[in-house]
Short mmCIF file of C-alpha atoms and ligand atoms in Angstrom, two decimals:
data_model
loop_
_atom_site.label_atom_id
_atom_site.label_comp_id
_atom_site.label_asym_id
_atom_site.label_seq_id
_atom_site.Cartn_x
_atom_site.Cartn_y
_atom_site.Cartn_z
CA MET K 1 -36.98 -10.93 17.24
CA GLU K 2 -33.43 -10.94 18.53
CA LEU K 3 -30.81 -11.74 15.91
CA THR K 4 -27.36 -13.04 16.69
CA ALA K 5 -24.41 -11.27 15.09
CA ALA K 6 -23.96 -14.13 12.63
CA GLU K 7 -27.63 -14.18 11.65
CA LEU K 8 -27.77 -10.45 11.15
CA TRP K 9 -24.61 -10.53 9.06
CA ALA K 10 -26.05 -13.31 6.92
CA TYR K 11 -29.19 -11.22 6.32
CA ILE K 12 -27.08 -8.20 5.40
CA GLN K 13 -24.97 -10.25 3.01
CA GLU K 14 -28.13 -11.54 1.34
CA ALA K 15 -29.57 -8.04 1.12
CA VAL K 16 -26.58 -6.49 -0.60
CA ARG K 17 -25.74 -9.43 -2.80
CA ALA K 18 -27.93 -8.24 -5.64
CA SER K 19 -26.44 -4.76 -5.73
CA VAL K 20 -22.79 -5.83 -5.91
CA PRO K 21 -21.29 -7.68 -8.88
CA GLU K 22 -20.88 -11.36 -8.10
CA GLN K 23 -17.12 -11.16 -8.37
CA GLY K 24 -16.96 -8.20 -6.00
CA PHE K 25 -19.25 -9.95 -3.57
CA ARG K 26 -17.13 -13.08 -3.53
CA THR K 27 -13.92 -11.13 -3.22
CA TRP K 28 -14.90 -8.69 -0.51
CA LEU K 29 -18.14 -9.52 1.22
CA ALA K 30 -18.41 -13.30 1.31
CA GLY K 31 -15.33 -13.80 3.48
CA PRO K 32 -15.81 -11.63 6.58
CA LYS K 33 -17.35 -13.16 9.69
CA ALA K 34 -19.49 -11.40 12.27
CA VAL K 35 -17.64 -11.24 15.57
CA GLY K 36 -19.71 -8.90 17.71
CA LEU K 37 -23.04 -7.14 17.98
CA SER K 38 -24.23 -4.44 20.33
CA ALA K 39 -27.25 -2.15 20.28
CA ASP K 40 -25.69 0.18 17.76
CA GLU K 41 -22.81 -1.67 16.15
CA LEU K 42 -22.07 -4.85 14.26
CA ILE K 43 -18.42 -5.87 14.10
CA ILE K 44 -17.23 -8.00 11.24
CA GLU K 45 -13.76 -9.43 10.82
CA ALA K 46 -12.10 -9.29 7.41
CA PRO K 47 -9.50 -11.86 6.30
CA SER K 48 -6.73 -9.25 5.84
CA PRO K 49 -5.99 -5.58 6.44
CA PHE K 50 -6.30 -5.10 2.71
CA HIS K 51 -9.85 -6.48 2.77
CA ARG K 52 -10.67 -4.40 5.82
CA ASP K 53 -9.59 -1.14 4.21
CA TRP K 54 -11.35 -1.99 1.03
CA ILE K 55 -14.64 -2.89 2.68
CA GLU K 56 -14.46 0.22 4.83
CA ASN K 57 -13.88 2.47 1.86
CA LYS K 58 -16.27 0.96 -0.59
CA TYR K 59 -19.00 -0.92 1.13
CA THR K 60 -19.75 0.50 4.56
CA PRO K 61 -22.62 2.80 3.47
CA LEU K 62 -24.19 -0.03 1.49
CA LEU K 63 -23.92 -2.43 4.43
CA GLU K 64 -25.22 0.11 6.92
CA ASN K 65 -28.20 0.91 4.73
CA ALA K 66 -29.03 -2.76 4.48
CA ALA K 67 -28.72 -3.15 8.25
CA GLN K 68 -31.04 -0.23 8.78
CA ARG K 69 -33.63 -1.73 6.47
CA ILE K 70 -33.46 -5.05 8.26
CA LEU K 71 -33.56 -3.68 11.80
CA ASN K 72 -35.59 -0.56 11.24
CA ARG K 73 -32.99 1.44 13.10
CA PRO K 74 -29.51 2.71 12.29
CA LEU K 75 -26.62 0.37 12.99
CA GLY K 76 -22.93 1.13 12.52
CA ILE K 77 -20.74 -1.48 10.89
CA THR K 78 -17.16 -1.74 12.01
CA VAL K 79 -14.66 -3.79 10.06
CA THR K 80 -11.72 -5.29 11.92
CA CYS K 81 -9.15 -7.81 10.99
CA ASP K 82 -7.11 -10.18 13.05
CA GLU K 83 -3.71 -8.59 12.94
CA ALA K 84 -2.16 -10.54 15.79
CA PRO K 85 1.11 -11.96 14.54
CA ALA K 86 1.03 -15.65 13.80
CA ALA K 87 2.37 -17.86 16.57
CA LEU K 88 6.10 -17.90 16.48
CA PRO K 89 7.82 -21.18 15.89
CA VAL K 90 9.84 -22.56 18.77
CA PRO K 91 13.28 -21.01 18.52
CA VAL K 92 15.91 -23.33 17.12
CA PRO K 93 19.14 -23.13 19.06
CA GLN K 94 21.82 -22.24 16.59
CA ALA K 95 25.45 -21.52 16.67
CA GLY K 96 24.80 -18.33 14.72
CA ALA K 97 25.99 -14.97 15.87
CA LEU K 98 22.56 -13.87 17.01
CA LEU K 99 21.99 -15.95 20.09
CA PRO K 100 24.92 -15.90 22.42
CA GLU K 101 25.28 -19.07 24.44
CA GLY K 102 25.42 -19.08 28.21
CA PRO K 103 23.04 -17.59 30.74
CA PRO K 104 19.95 -15.85 29.44
CA PRO K 105 20.76 -12.33 28.35
CA GLN K 106 20.21 -9.50 30.82
CA ARG K 107 18.69 -7.33 28.15
CA PRO K 108 15.14 -6.04 28.32
CA PRO K 109 12.71 -7.89 26.07
CA ALA K 110 13.10 -7.07 22.41
CA PRO K 111 10.53 -4.58 21.14
CA ARG K 112 8.57 -5.80 18.13
CA PRO K 113 9.86 -4.14 15.01
CA TYR K 114 7.34 -2.66 12.66
CA LEU K 115 7.18 -5.08 9.75
CA ASN K 116 4.47 -5.26 7.13
CA GLU K 117 2.81 -8.62 7.55
CA ARG K 118 2.32 -9.02 3.81
CA TYR K 119 6.02 -8.68 3.11
CA THR K 120 7.19 -12.24 3.68
CA PHE K 121 9.31 -14.65 1.65
CA GLU K 122 6.23 -16.79 1.08
CA ARG K 123 4.52 -13.94 -0.71
CA PHE K 124 7.53 -12.98 -2.78
CA VAL K 125 7.63 -14.35 -6.30
CA VAL K 126 11.08 -15.33 -7.49
CA GLY K 127 11.98 -14.53 -11.08
CA THR K 128 15.13 -14.11 -13.08
CA ASN K 129 15.08 -10.43 -12.17
CA ASN K 130 15.40 -10.96 -8.43
CA GLN K 131 16.73 -14.50 -8.01
CA LEU K 132 20.08 -13.46 -6.60
CA ALA K 133 18.61 -10.89 -4.29
CA VAL K 134 16.19 -13.48 -2.90
CA ALA K 135 18.93 -16.08 -2.45
CA ALA K 136 21.13 -13.58 -0.64
CA SER K 137 18.25 -12.39 1.54
CA ARG K 138 17.35 -15.94 2.51
CA ALA K 139 20.97 -16.71 3.32
CA VAL K 140 21.16 -13.64 5.54
CA ALA K 141 17.88 -14.50 7.24
CA GLU K 142 19.01 -18.04 7.95
CA ARG K 143 22.54 -17.27 9.07
CA PRO K 144 22.64 -13.63 10.10
CA ALA K 145 26.00 -11.89 10.22
CA GLU K 146 27.76 -14.97 8.94
CA MET K 147 27.57 -14.76 5.20
CA TYR K 148 27.05 -11.33 3.80
CA ASN K 149 27.45 -8.29 5.97
CA PRO K 150 26.17 -5.84 5.03
CA LEU K 151 23.72 -7.04 2.44
CA PHE K 152 23.14 -4.18 0.03
CA LEU K 153 20.07 -4.48 -2.24
CA TYR K 154 19.55 -1.94 -4.94
CA GLY K 155 17.12 -1.32 -7.79
CA GLY K 156 14.41 0.98 -9.12
CA VAL K 157 11.21 1.98 -7.39
CA GLY K 158 8.57 -0.66 -6.75
CA LEU K 159 10.71 -3.71 -7.48
CA GLY K 160 10.54 -5.35 -4.07
CA LYS K 161 13.50 -4.05 -2.05
CA THR K 162 11.45 -3.11 0.98
CA HIS K 163 9.48 -6.33 0.72
CA LEU K 164 12.64 -8.46 0.84
CA MET K 165 14.01 -6.45 3.71
CA HIS K 166 10.89 -7.02 5.78
CA ALA K 167 10.97 -10.70 4.82
CA ILE K 168 14.44 -10.99 6.33
CA GLY K 169 13.13 -9.31 9.48
CA HIS K 170 10.13 -11.63 9.76
CA ARG K 171 12.25 -14.73 9.37
CA ILE K 172 14.79 -13.66 11.95
CA VAL K 173 12.13 -12.68 14.47
CA ALA K 174 10.40 -16.03 13.91
CA ASP K 175 13.59 -18.03 14.38
CA HIS K 176 14.95 -15.90 17.23
CA PRO K 177 12.14 -14.28 19.17
CA ASP K 178 14.70 -12.56 21.41
CA ALA K 179 16.55 -10.93 18.56
CA ARG K 180 16.43 -7.16 18.52
CA VAL K 181 15.40 -6.07 15.08
CA ALA K 182 14.94 -2.54 13.80
CA TYR K 183 13.55 -1.50 10.48
CA VAL K 184 14.02 2.15 9.65
CA SER K 185 14.07 4.25 6.53
CA SER K 186 17.06 6.53 6.20
CA GLU K 187 14.68 9.42 6.35
CA GLN K 188 13.29 8.26 9.67
CA PHE K 189 16.81 7.63 10.96
CA THR K 190 17.68 11.21 10.04
CA ASN K 191 14.57 12.66 11.64
CA GLU K 192 15.05 10.69 14.83
CA MET K 193 18.62 11.82 15.01
CA VAL K 194 17.71 15.46 14.53
CA SER K 195 15.06 15.37 17.22
CA SER K 196 17.39 13.49 19.58
CA ILE K 197 19.91 16.26 19.16
CA GLN K 198 17.26 18.87 19.88
CA GLN K 199 15.99 17.05 22.93
CA GLY K 200 19.43 16.13 24.21
CA THR K 201 18.72 12.40 23.97
CA MET K 202 21.50 11.42 21.61
CA ALA K 203 22.91 8.86 24.01
CA ALA K 204 19.63 6.95 24.05
CA PHE K 205 19.34 7.21 20.27
CA ARG K 206 22.83 5.76 19.81
CA ARG K 207 22.26 2.99 22.29
CA ARG K 208 18.99 1.99 20.67
CA TYR K 209 20.50 1.42 17.25
CA ARG K 210 23.82 0.09 18.38
CA GLU K 211 22.18 -2.64 20.45
CA MET K 212 20.35 -4.16 17.51
CA ASP K 213 21.00 -7.70 16.31
CA LEU K 214 19.57 -6.88 12.92
CA LEU K 215 19.40 -3.39 11.49
CA LEU K 216 17.41 -2.86 8.31
CA VAL K 217 17.94 0.57 6.77
CA ASP K 218 15.76 1.32 3.77
CA ASP K 219 16.48 3.81 0.97
CA ILE K 220 19.97 4.72 2.06
CA HIS K 221 20.32 7.06 -0.94
CA PHE K 222 18.33 9.50 1.16
CA LEU K 223 21.54 10.14 3.10
CA GLU K 224 23.12 11.78 0.08
CA GLY K 225 24.42 15.19 1.06
CA LYS K 226 23.45 14.75 4.73
CA GLU K 227 26.85 14.83 6.34
CA GLY K 228 25.75 14.87 9.95
CA THR K 229 23.55 11.81 9.56
CA GLN K 230 26.23 10.02 7.59
CA GLU K 231 28.70 10.60 10.38
CA GLU K 232 26.30 9.15 12.93
CA PHE K 233 25.38 6.26 10.70
CA PHE K 234 29.06 5.51 10.11
CA HIS K 235 29.55 4.96 13.83
CA THR K 236 26.38 2.92 14.16
CA PHE K 237 27.50 0.79 11.25
CA ASN K 238 30.92 0.19 12.76
CA ALA K 239 29.53 -0.64 16.18
CA LEU K 240 27.14 -3.21 14.75
CA TYR K 241 29.62 -4.64 12.31
CA ASP K 242 32.28 -5.07 14.96
CA ALA K 243 29.79 -6.80 17.22
CA GLN K 244 28.90 -9.14 14.33
CA ARG K 245 25.37 -7.95 13.96
CA GLN K 246 23.66 -8.14 10.62
CA ILE K 247 23.06 -4.99 8.59
CA VAL K 248 20.85 -4.84 5.49
CA LEU K 249 20.64 -1.74 3.31
CA THR K 250 18.62 -0.81 0.25
CA SER K 251 19.14 1.93 -2.26
CA ASP K 252 17.93 2.99 -5.67
CA ARG K 253 21.46 2.70 -7.05
CA PRO K 254 24.69 0.82 -6.33
CA PRO K 255 27.01 2.17 -3.63
CA LYS K 256 29.54 3.56 -6.06
CA ASN K 257 26.90 5.73 -7.71
CA LEU K 258 25.84 7.37 -4.48
CA SER K 259 27.12 10.87 -4.88
CA GLY K 260 27.34 13.00 -1.80
CA VAL K 261 28.01 9.99 0.41
CA GLU K 262 31.38 9.84 2.10
CA GLU K 263 33.87 7.47 0.58
CA ARG K 264 34.42 5.59 3.83
CA LEU K 265 30.72 4.74 4.00
CA VAL K 266 30.52 3.75 0.36
CA SER K 267 33.43 1.38 0.81
CA ARG K 268 31.78 -0.16 3.88
CA PHE K 269 28.60 -0.71 1.91
CA GLU K 270 30.68 -2.79 -0.48
CA TRP K 271 32.26 -4.97 2.20
CA GLY K 272 29.51 -7.54 2.10
CA LEU K 273 27.38 -8.39 -0.89
CA VAL K 274 25.87 -5.92 -3.33
CA VAL K 275 22.97 -7.31 -5.41
CA ASP K 276 20.54 -5.66 -7.75
CA ILE K 277 16.86 -6.28 -8.46
CA LYS K 278 15.69 -5.62 -11.98
CA ALA K 279 12.26 -5.06 -13.44
CA PRO K 280 10.34 -8.34 -13.76
CA ASP K 281 10.08 -10.01 -17.17
CA TYR K 282 6.76 -11.06 -18.67
CA GLU K 283 6.64 -14.53 -17.09
CA THR K 284 7.48 -13.14 -13.68
CA ARG K 285 4.82 -10.47 -14.06
CA VAL K 286 2.22 -13.13 -14.82
CA ALA K 287 3.40 -15.19 -11.86
CA ILE K 288 3.21 -12.17 -9.57
CA LEU K 289 -0.32 -11.32 -10.70
CA ARG K 290 -1.44 -14.91 -10.17
CA LYS K 291 0.06 -14.97 -6.72
CA LYS K 292 -1.50 -11.64 -5.73
CA ALA K 293 -4.88 -12.80 -6.98
CA ALA K 294 -4.59 -16.04 -5.03
CA ASP K 295 -3.32 -14.36 -1.86
CA ASP K 296 -6.10 -11.79 -1.89
CA ASN K 297 -8.87 -14.14 -3.02
CA LEU K 298 -9.41 -12.20 -6.20
CA VAL K 299 -10.87 -13.85 -9.22
CA LEU K 300 -9.06 -12.73 -12.37
CA ASP K 301 -9.29 -14.38 -15.78
CA ASP K 302 -6.12 -15.51 -17.50
CA ALA K 303 -6.88 -13.12 -20.33
CA VAL K 304 -7.05 -10.21 -17.91
CA ILE K 305 -3.87 -11.30 -16.14
CA GLU K 306 -2.03 -11.56 -19.43
CA TYR K 307 -3.31 -8.20 -20.53
CA ILE K 308 -2.12 -6.51 -17.35
CA ALA K 309 1.23 -8.28 -17.58
CA GLN K 310 1.70 -7.07 -21.13
CA SER K 311 0.69 -3.53 -20.31
CA CYS K 312 2.47 -2.90 -17.03
CA THR K 313 6.14 -3.42 -17.51
CA ALA K 314 7.75 -0.86 -15.24
CA SER K 315 7.48 -2.33 -11.76
CA VAL K 316 5.61 -4.63 -9.44
CA ARG K 317 4.02 -1.64 -7.81
CA GLN K 318 2.55 -0.70 -11.16
CA LEU K 319 1.11 -4.21 -11.53
CA GLU K 320 -0.50 -3.89 -8.13
CA GLY K 321 -1.82 -0.44 -8.98
CA ALA K 322 -3.47 -1.83 -12.09
CA VAL K 323 -5.24 -4.56 -10.14
CA ILE K 324 -6.46 -2.11 -7.53
CA LYS K 325 -7.71 0.22 -10.19
CA LEU K 326 -9.63 -2.57 -11.90
CA LEU K 327 -11.23 -3.65 -8.65
CA ALA K 328 -12.24 -0.08 -7.92
CA LEU K 329 -13.76 0.34 -11.32
CA SER K 330 -15.56 -2.96 -11.22
CA SER K 331 -17.14 -2.19 -7.87
CA LEU K 332 -18.02 1.33 -8.89
CA LYS K 333 -19.57 0.35 -12.17
CA HIS K 334 -21.06 -2.86 -10.88
CA GLN K 335 -19.39 -4.86 -13.60
CA GLU K 336 -17.30 -7.97 -13.60
CA ILE K 337 -13.62 -7.54 -14.45
CA THR K 338 -13.49 -8.46 -18.10
CA LEU K 339 -10.80 -7.96 -20.68
CA GLN K 340 -12.82 -5.10 -22.06
CA LEU K 341 -13.03 -3.36 -18.71
CA ALA K 342 -9.31 -3.87 -18.22
CA ARG K 343 -8.51 -2.43 -21.62
CA GLY K 344 -10.56 0.65 -21.00
CA ALA K 345 -9.24 1.23 -17.52
CA LEU K 346 -5.57 0.57 -18.08
CA ASN K 347 -5.26 2.32 -21.35
CA GLY K 348 -5.75 5.73 -19.79
CA MET K 349 -3.67 4.94 -16.76
CA LEU K 350 -0.70 3.67 -18.73
CA ARG K 351 -0.70 6.47 -21.19
CA ARG K 352 -0.58 8.94 -18.37
CA GLU K 353 2.30 7.08 -16.84
CA HIS K 354 4.18 6.99 -20.10
CA ASP K 355 4.09 10.73 -20.05
CA GLU K 356 2.45 11.24 -23.36
CA GLY K 357 0.80 14.32 -22.01
CA PRO K 358 -2.29 14.30 -19.87
CA VAL K 359 -5.12 12.34 -21.41
CA LEU K 360 -7.47 13.62 -18.79
CA SER K 361 -6.82 16.59 -16.62
CA PRO K 362 -8.65 17.97 -13.61
CA GLU K 363 -9.73 20.90 -15.77
CA ARG K 364 -11.30 18.62 -18.35
CA ILE K 365 -13.15 16.75 -15.68
CA GLN K 366 -14.40 20.01 -14.22
CA GLU K 367 -15.60 21.11 -17.65
CA LEU K 368 -17.37 17.88 -18.35
CA VAL K 369 -19.14 17.82 -14.99
CA ALA K 370 -20.05 21.50 -15.33
CA ARG K 371 -21.62 20.82 -18.70
CA ARG K 372 -23.61 17.86 -17.45
CA TRP K 373 -24.85 19.69 -14.37
CA ARG K 374 -25.41 22.90 -16.32
CA VAL K 375 -23.19 25.19 -14.32
CA LYS K 376 -20.08 27.19 -15.21
CA ALA K 377 -16.74 25.41 -14.90
CA GLU K 378 -15.12 28.48 -13.33
CA ALA K 379 -17.83 28.54 -10.71
CA LEU K 380 -16.94 24.98 -9.67
CA ALA K 381 -13.42 26.04 -8.91
CA SER K 382 -14.55 29.12 -7.04
CA LYS K 383 -15.25 29.50 -3.34
CA ARG K 384 -18.92 30.23 -3.94
CA ARG K 385 -21.16 28.09 -1.82
CA THR K 386 -24.49 28.28 -3.58
CA LYS K 387 -26.53 25.13 -3.49
CA ASP K 388 -26.56 24.44 -7.23
CA LEU K 389 -22.76 24.34 -7.20
CA THR K 390 -22.28 22.02 -4.25
CA VAL K 391 -23.28 18.76 -5.90
CA PRO K 392 -21.40 19.13 -9.21
CA ARG K 393 -18.38 20.34 -7.28
CA GLN K 394 -18.45 17.23 -5.13
CA VAL K 395 -18.91 15.02 -8.16
CA ALA K 396 -15.97 16.64 -9.93
CA MET K 397 -13.77 16.12 -6.87
CA TYR K 398 -14.87 12.52 -6.69
CA LEU K 399 -14.16 11.84 -10.36
CA ILE K 400 -10.78 13.54 -10.25
CA LYS K 401 -9.80 11.40 -7.30
CA GLU K 402 -11.08 8.18 -8.82
CA THR K 403 -9.82 8.61 -12.36
CA LEU K 404 -6.60 10.53 -11.87
CA GLY K 405 -5.73 9.56 -8.31
CA THR K 406 -4.85 13.19 -7.59
CA SER K 407 -3.93 13.80 -3.94
CA LEU K 408 -6.58 15.25 -1.65
CA VAL K 409 -4.45 18.27 -0.92
CA HIS K 410 -3.98 18.97 -4.60
CA ILE K 411 -7.69 18.57 -5.29
CA GLY K 412 -8.35 21.10 -2.54
CA GLN K 413 -6.03 23.53 -4.28
CA ILE K 414 -7.70 23.01 -7.64
CA PHE K 415 -11.03 23.88 -6.06
CA GLY K 416 -10.16 27.31 -4.83
CA GLY K 417 -7.87 26.38 -1.96
CA ARG K 418 -10.20 24.16 0.02
CA ASP K 419 -8.98 22.08 2.89
CA HIS K 420 -8.28 18.39 2.25
CA SER K 421 -10.83 17.39 4.89
CA THR K 422 -13.46 19.18 2.83
CA VAL K 423 -12.38 17.10 -0.13
CA ILE K 424 -12.68 13.87 1.88
CA HIS K 425 -16.14 14.92 3.02
CA SER K 426 -17.21 15.71 -0.56
CA ILE K 427 -16.02 12.39 -1.92
CA LYS K 428 -17.76 10.54 0.87
CA LYS K 429 -20.96 12.44 0.19
CA VAL K 430 -20.91 11.37 -3.45
CA GLN K 431 -20.29 7.75 -2.52
CA GLU K 432 -23.14 7.77 -0.02
CA GLU K 433 -25.48 9.48 -2.40
CA MET K 434 -24.65 6.94 -5.10
CA GLU K 435 -25.60 4.14 -2.75
CA ARG K 436 -28.82 5.88 -1.81
CA ASP K 437 -30.06 7.26 -5.09
CA PRO K 438 -29.94 5.13 -8.25
CA GLU K 439 -30.78 8.13 -10.41
CA PHE K 440 -27.79 10.04 -9.07
CA ARG K 441 -25.59 7.00 -9.49
CA ARG K 442 -26.63 6.72 -13.11
CA LYS K 443 -25.74 10.35 -13.69
CA VAL K 444 -22.30 9.95 -12.17
CA ASP K 445 -21.72 6.69 -14.04
CA GLU K 446 -22.56 8.40 -17.30
CA ALA K 447 -20.11 11.19 -16.59
CA TRP K 448 -17.49 8.55 -15.80
CA GLU K 449 -18.33 6.73 -19.00
CA GLU K 450 -17.89 9.89 -21.02
CA LEU K 451 -14.51 10.54 -19.41
CA ARG K 452 -13.41 7.06 -20.23
CA ALA K 453 -14.53 7.37 -23.81
CA ALA K 454 -12.68 10.68 -24.08
CA SER K 455 -9.50 9.18 -22.73
CA LEU K 456 -9.68 6.28 -25.19
CA GLN K 457 -10.17 8.48 -28.19
CA GLU K 458 -6.99 10.41 -27.82
P1 ADP X 1 10.71 -0.98 -3.48
O1 ADP X 1 11.04 -0.95 -2.02
O2 ADP X 1 11.77 -1.64 -4.31
O3 ADP X 1 10.32 0.35 -4.02
P2 ADP X 1 8.51 -2.59 -2.60
O4 ADP X 1 9.24 -3.62 -1.82
O5 ADP X 1 7.81 -1.54 -1.82
O6 ADP X 1 9.44 -1.91 -3.68
O7 ADP X 1 7.50 -3.34 -3.56
C1 ADP X 1 6.40 -2.72 -4.17
C2 ADP X 1 5.21 -3.63 -4.11
O8 ADP X 1 5.41 -4.73 -4.98
C3 ADP X 1 4.98 -4.23 -2.74
O9 ADP X 1 3.60 -4.29 -2.49
C4 ADP X 1 5.57 -5.62 -2.84
O10 ADP X 1 4.91 -6.53 -2.00
C5 ADP X 1 5.35 -5.96 -4.27
N1 ADP X 1 6.37 -6.83 -4.84
C6 ADP X 1 7.55 -6.45 -5.35
N2 ADP X 1 8.24 -7.49 -5.84
C7 ADP X 1 7.46 -8.58 -5.64
C8 ADP X 1 7.60 -9.97 -5.94
N3 ADP X 1 8.68 -10.45 -6.55
N4 ADP X 1 6.60 -10.80 -5.57
C9 ADP X 1 5.50 -10.32 -4.97
N5 ADP X 1 5.29 -9.04 -4.67
C10 ADP X 1 6.26 -8.15 -4.99
MG1 MG X 2 11.07 0.64 -0.73
#
């Protein structure tokens, strides 16, 4: 029997449906479409890069197992997503500074700037905390280099500065497909400059930035104390400003508080408009969570949304982190996202963030796993490769990653200086084994449950 890609995908979806919580299934696995099938590979297309990454990380072994059962032979599953930029609107001729009138410009076609496709105005929730910044960004996007030049956005980490900056870029590229737009972090600017000096390509470096119509420079505070880069940036700034090109800068603090930045630069930063973004208030946090859920096709109860909004007050990034953590937990534990699950999961996470001392530590996780697998905790951290140590060691690595989010490199160090690729391999092994062996899954889930209980008690 020959199956088409769509038929096979439908069978696979049916086969895995029972082993994934309904909510997880609807969120991640119901949406993708089959787009290709060869002898050894089925290609499915996810609705967004976010979905793609998620499915790849969490569901590929499950899907491949199901495919193997259906076909009686191994089949790889590849997840893609349609990342082609949306069709650009027809450019509107405008008297703005960006599109000079007269014969078509002699310049080479504008390279596409790197801009995150999720960072658009449409996806940005306006609240009292960021209202001015949004209004200024929209004004700049609509009439570049006419209103506020430079536009200087500042505020704490994870409050949406980079998002707004990309949104300006998207809008300008959409309205003026010929516009030359560059987005660069100050760190990248510095690195590029240093390597241009080393390779003797400074002239090209200068030309590249000084020919931009829109220059977006993120995290300008990184230039503090870097005199050489500041000097170069000063000239780039002047060249662009004099040519009436738009400049947008972000920083974690206002220009006047940038220490170690030359006065002449600071004063230029203040020539245009300086606006801050503050942490979102409760209503804005709820609105952001609702919007994220809608944009990503996630199903979240009001009670859960309100709980997250009450608990995560520091930044939008923290809100997003909470949602991702809940999704991870729900798919791992095969449970719907309920208020109870949210309480359990976020409690530990928030307490860690509030710096009330580590609730869970890698050492505690090692101890707990060692006890459950009846080995010595020290042996887990050692280089010894005996068979009885391999599995608990992998489980401990997996749990440390999932519960504490410790970096792979750091986990490698904790386990006797192992390489991070070993850590990746170990975590993958545990995930695969959990899909394959329900008994093993139960054991890991119980360990997880005990960790959670421990973190709630403290
Ligand atoms: P910053 O550059 O200020 O550190 P980012 O722009 O990287 O912060 O924002 C962190 C995350 O929060 C991003 O995923 C961004 O999309 C999201 N975000 C921030 N503010 C908002 C908002 N008002 N509406 C929707 N998403 C937001
Ligand atoms: Mg940023």
